[in-house]
Short mmCIF file of C-alpha atoms in Angstrom, two decimals:
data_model
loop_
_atom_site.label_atom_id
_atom_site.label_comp_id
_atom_site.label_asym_id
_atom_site.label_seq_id
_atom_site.Cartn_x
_atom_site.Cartn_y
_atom_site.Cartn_z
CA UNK O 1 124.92 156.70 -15.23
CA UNK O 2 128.03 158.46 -13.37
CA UNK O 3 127.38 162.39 -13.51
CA UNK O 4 130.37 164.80 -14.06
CA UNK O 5 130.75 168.45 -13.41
CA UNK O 6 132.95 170.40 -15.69
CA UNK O 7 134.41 173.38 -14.35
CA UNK O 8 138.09 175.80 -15.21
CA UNK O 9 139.47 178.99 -15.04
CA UNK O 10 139.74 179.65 -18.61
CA UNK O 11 136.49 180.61 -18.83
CA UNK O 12 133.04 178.82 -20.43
CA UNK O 13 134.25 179.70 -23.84
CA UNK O 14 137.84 178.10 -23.62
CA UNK O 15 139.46 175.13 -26.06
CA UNK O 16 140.30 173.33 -23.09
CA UNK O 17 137.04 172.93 -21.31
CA UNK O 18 135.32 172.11 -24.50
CA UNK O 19 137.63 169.52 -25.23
CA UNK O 20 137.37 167.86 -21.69
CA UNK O 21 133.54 168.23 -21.97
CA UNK O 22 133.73 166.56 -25.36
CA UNK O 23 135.90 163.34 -24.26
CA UNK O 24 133.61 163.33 -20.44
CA UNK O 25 130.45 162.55 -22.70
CA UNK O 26 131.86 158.91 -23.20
CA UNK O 27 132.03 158.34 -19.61
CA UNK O 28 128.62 160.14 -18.42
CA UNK O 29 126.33 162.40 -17.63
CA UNK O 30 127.92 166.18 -18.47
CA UNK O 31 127.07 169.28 -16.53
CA UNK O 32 129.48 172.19 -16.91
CA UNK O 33 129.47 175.10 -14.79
CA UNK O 34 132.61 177.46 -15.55
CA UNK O 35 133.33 181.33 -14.92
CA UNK O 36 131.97 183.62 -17.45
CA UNK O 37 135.27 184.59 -18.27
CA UNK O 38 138.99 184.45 -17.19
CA UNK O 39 139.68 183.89 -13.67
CA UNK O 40 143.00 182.42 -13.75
CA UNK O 41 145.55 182.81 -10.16
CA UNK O 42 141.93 182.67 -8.04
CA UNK O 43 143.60 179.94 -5.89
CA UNK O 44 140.67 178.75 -3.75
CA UNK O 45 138.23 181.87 -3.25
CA UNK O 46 134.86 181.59 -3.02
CA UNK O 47 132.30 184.83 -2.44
CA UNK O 48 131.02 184.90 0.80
CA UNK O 49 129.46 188.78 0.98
CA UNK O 50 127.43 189.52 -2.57
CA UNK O 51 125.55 187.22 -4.51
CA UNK O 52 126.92 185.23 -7.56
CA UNK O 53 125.23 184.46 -10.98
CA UNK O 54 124.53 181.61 -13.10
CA UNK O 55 122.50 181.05 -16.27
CA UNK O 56 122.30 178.45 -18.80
CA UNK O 57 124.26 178.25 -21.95
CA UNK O 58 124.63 177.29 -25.26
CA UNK O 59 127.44 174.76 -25.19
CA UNK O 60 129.06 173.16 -28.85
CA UNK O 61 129.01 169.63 -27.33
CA UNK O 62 125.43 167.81 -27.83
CA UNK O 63 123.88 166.76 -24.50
CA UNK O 64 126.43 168.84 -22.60
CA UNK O 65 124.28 170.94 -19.64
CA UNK O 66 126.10 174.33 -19.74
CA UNK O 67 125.69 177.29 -17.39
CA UNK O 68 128.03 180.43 -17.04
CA UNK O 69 129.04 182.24 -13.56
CA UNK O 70 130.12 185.31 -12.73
CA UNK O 71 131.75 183.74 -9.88
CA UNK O 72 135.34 182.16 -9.06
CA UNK O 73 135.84 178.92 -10.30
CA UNK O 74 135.44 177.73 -6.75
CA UNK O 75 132.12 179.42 -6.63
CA UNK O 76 130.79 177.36 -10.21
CA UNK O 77 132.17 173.99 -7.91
CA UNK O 78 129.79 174.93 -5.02
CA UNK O 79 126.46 175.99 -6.91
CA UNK O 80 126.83 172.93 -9.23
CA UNK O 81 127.41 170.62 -6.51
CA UNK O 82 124.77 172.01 -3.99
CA UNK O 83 122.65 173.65 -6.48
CA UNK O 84 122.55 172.93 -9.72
CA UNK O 85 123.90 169.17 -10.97
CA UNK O 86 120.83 167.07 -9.88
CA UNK O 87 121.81 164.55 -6.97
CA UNK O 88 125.23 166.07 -6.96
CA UNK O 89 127.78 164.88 -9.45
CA UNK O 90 129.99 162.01 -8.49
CA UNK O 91 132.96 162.93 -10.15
CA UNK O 92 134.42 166.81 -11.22
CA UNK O 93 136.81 167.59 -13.79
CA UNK O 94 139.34 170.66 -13.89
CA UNK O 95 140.49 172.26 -16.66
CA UNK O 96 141.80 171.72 -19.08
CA UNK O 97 144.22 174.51 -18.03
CA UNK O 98 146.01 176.29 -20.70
CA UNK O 99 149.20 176.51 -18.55
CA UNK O 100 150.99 173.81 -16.04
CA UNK O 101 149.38 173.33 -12.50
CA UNK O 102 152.36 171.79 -10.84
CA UNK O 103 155.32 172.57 -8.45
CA UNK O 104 154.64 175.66 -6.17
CA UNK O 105 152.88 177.25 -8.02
CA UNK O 106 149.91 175.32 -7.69
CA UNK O 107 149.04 177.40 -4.62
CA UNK O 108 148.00 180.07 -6.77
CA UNK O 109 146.31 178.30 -9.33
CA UNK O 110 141.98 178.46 -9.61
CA UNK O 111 142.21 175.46 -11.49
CA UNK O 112 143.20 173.62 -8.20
CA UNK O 113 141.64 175.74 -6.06
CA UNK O 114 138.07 174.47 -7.97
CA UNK O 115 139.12 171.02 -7.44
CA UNK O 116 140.22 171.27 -4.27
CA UNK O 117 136.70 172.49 -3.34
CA UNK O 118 134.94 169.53 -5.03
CA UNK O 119 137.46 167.64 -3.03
CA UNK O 120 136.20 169.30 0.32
CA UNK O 121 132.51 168.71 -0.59
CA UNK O 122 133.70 164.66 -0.65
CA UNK O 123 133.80 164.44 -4.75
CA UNK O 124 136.63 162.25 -6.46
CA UNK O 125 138.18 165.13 -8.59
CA UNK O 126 140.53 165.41 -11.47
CA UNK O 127 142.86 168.40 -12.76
CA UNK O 128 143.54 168.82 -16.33
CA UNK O 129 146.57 170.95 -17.59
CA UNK O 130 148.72 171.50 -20.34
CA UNK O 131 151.17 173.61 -21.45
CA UNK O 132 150.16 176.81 -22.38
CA UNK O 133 150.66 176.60 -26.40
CA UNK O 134 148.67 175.39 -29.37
CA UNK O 135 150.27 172.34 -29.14
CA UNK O 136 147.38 169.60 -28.54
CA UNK O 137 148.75 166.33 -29.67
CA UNK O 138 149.82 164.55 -26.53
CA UNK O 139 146.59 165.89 -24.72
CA UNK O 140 144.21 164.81 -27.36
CA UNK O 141 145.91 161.55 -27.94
CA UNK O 142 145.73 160.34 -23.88
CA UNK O 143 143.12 162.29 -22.70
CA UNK O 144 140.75 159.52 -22.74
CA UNK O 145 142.92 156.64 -21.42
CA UNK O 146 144.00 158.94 -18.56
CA UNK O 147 140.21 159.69 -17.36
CA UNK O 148 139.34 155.99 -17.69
CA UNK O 149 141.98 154.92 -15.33
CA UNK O 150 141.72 157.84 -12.82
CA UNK O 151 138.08 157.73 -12.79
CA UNK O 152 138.46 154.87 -10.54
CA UNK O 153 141.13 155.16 -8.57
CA UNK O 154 140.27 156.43 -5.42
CA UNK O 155 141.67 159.27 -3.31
CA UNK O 156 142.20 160.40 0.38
CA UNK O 157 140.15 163.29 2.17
CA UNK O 158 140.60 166.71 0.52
CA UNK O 159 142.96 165.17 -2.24
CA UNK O 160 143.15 165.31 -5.96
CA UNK O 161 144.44 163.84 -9.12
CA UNK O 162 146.37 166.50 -10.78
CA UNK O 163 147.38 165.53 -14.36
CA UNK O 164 149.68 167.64 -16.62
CA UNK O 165 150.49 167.10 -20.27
CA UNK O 166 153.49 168.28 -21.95
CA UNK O 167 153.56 170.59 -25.02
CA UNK O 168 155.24 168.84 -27.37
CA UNK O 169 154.19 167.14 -30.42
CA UNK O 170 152.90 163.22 -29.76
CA UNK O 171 156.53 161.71 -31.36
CA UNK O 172 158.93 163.94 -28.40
CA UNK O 173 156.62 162.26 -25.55
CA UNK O 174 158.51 159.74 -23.70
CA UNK O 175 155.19 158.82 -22.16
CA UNK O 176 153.65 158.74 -18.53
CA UNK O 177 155.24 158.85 -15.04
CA UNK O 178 152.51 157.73 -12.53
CA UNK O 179 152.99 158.97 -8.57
CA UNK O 180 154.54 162.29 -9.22
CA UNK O 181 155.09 164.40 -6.51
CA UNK O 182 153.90 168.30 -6.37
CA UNK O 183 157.78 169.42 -6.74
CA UNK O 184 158.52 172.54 -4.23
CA UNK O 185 160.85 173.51 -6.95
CA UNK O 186 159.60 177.00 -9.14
CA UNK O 187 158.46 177.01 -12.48
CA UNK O 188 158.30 180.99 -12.58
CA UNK O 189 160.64 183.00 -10.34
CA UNK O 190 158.85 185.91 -10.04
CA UNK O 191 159.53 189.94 -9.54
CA UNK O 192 157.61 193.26 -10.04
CA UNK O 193 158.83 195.64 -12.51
CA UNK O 194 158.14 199.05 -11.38
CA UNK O 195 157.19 202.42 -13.16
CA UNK O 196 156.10 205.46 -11.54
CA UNK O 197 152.79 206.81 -12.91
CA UNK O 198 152.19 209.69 -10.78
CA UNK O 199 153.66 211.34 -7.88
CA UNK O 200 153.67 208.87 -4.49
CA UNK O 201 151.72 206.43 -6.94
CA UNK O 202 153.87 203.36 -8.43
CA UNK O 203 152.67 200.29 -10.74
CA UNK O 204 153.94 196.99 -10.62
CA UNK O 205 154.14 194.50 -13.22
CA UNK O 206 154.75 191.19 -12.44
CA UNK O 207 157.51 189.21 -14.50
CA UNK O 208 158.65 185.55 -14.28
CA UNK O 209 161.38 184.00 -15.45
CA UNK O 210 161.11 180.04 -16.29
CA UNK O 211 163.14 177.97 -14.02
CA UNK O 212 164.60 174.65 -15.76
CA UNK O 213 165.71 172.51 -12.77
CA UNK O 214 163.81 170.11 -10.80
CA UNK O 215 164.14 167.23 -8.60
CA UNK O 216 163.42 163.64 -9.74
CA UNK O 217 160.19 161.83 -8.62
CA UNK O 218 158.15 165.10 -9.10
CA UNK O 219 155.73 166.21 -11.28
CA UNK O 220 157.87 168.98 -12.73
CA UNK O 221 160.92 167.07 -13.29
CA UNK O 222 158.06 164.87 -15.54
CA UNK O 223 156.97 167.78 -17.74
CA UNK O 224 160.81 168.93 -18.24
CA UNK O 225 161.43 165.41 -19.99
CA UNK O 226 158.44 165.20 -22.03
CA UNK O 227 156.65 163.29 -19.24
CA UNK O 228 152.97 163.04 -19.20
CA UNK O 229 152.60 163.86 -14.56
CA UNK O 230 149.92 162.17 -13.18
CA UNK O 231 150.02 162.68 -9.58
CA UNK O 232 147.98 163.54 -6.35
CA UNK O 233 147.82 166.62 -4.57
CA UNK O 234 146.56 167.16 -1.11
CA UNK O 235 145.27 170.49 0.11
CA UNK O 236 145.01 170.77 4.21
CA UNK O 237 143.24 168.31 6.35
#
């Protein structure tokens, strides 16, 4: 039996990782090992100068294997690959983000940045994302079909699948657009608001504004139209 590692940024106690757990059972062997909480915009750090933790966890999916880090979500990748998951998994999951992972700002995101690890250690890796609403329907309803057809579809060195579902309900989706390519478009333009809170000492807040253009053939473009993006995403070689 295949073994998968869960892992996200969301944190162990998420919707979206206990969903992706729950529809991974039908495929294999579960082992999740996620942050103890949020750890979102981590990119691809690891901890390299103080020890991490893990410890084992109740989990509300039967047969599920659940430990909690106090690590980055690269860090869970690396101690359940080397150290924990039992022969080392041969597939790990991502997610499922609550937020997009797509255009340029998937240089930021942890959600990547954990797959792009189990990519380096040689696993074939998927990303999960959606948008970030309580809008499940298009998820829930392809969730399944999407894993069974990625699951064995092979990928290049340090590459991923990197799906994203669109937030709207299951009727608005036009359906799924295959080969997507990581748009260099923004989602979020981005500034910092400032405000002074002491003399010499200034805060920023950072504030993005959602972009609505894209170009076609890329995974952003997708998500505009109601697209289900399935795509693959390299990170250096």
């Amino acid at each position: 039996m295949r073994k998968i590692l869960i892992t996200n940024d969301d944190g162990i106690e998420s919707d979206g990782i206990i969903r992706l757990a729950g529809a991974a059972v039908e495929f294999g062997e579960v082992w999740v090992v996620a942050p103890d909480s949020q750890r979102s915009a981590m990119s691809h750090g690891v901890t390299l100068r103080h020890s991490i933790e893990a410890w084992e966890v109740e989990f509300p999916i039967p047969q599920v294997h659940a430990f909690a880090c106090d690590g980055t979500p690269a860090d869970c990748v690396r101690i359940g690959v080397l150290n924990i998951v039992p022969g080392k998994p041969d597939h790990v999951f991502s997610g499922i983000n609550y937020g997009y992972n797509l255009a340029s700002d998937i240089q930021y995101s942890a959600t990547a940045g954990a797959a792009f690890e189990a990519a380096f250690q040689k696993i074939h890796t998927i990303a999960f994302s959606e948008d970030a609403c309580e809008m499940h329907e298009v998820t829930d309803r392809y969730l399944k079909e999407i894993m069974a057809e990625l699951l064995s579809k092979p990928l290049a060195i340090n590459q991923i699948w990197n799906v994203n579902f669109p937030g709207c309900r299951l009727a608005e989706c036009n359906g799924i657009l295959r080969d997507r390519k990581v748009s260099t478009d923004e989602f979020y333009k981005d500034r910092y608001i400032e405000t002074e809170v002491s003399k010499g000492r200034v805060s920023y807040m950072v504030e993005g504004t959602r972009q609505f253009n894209a170009l076609e053939g890329t995974d952003l473009k997708a998500i505009f139209e109601n697209y289900i993006s399935i795509g693959k995403a390299t990170n250096i070689s």
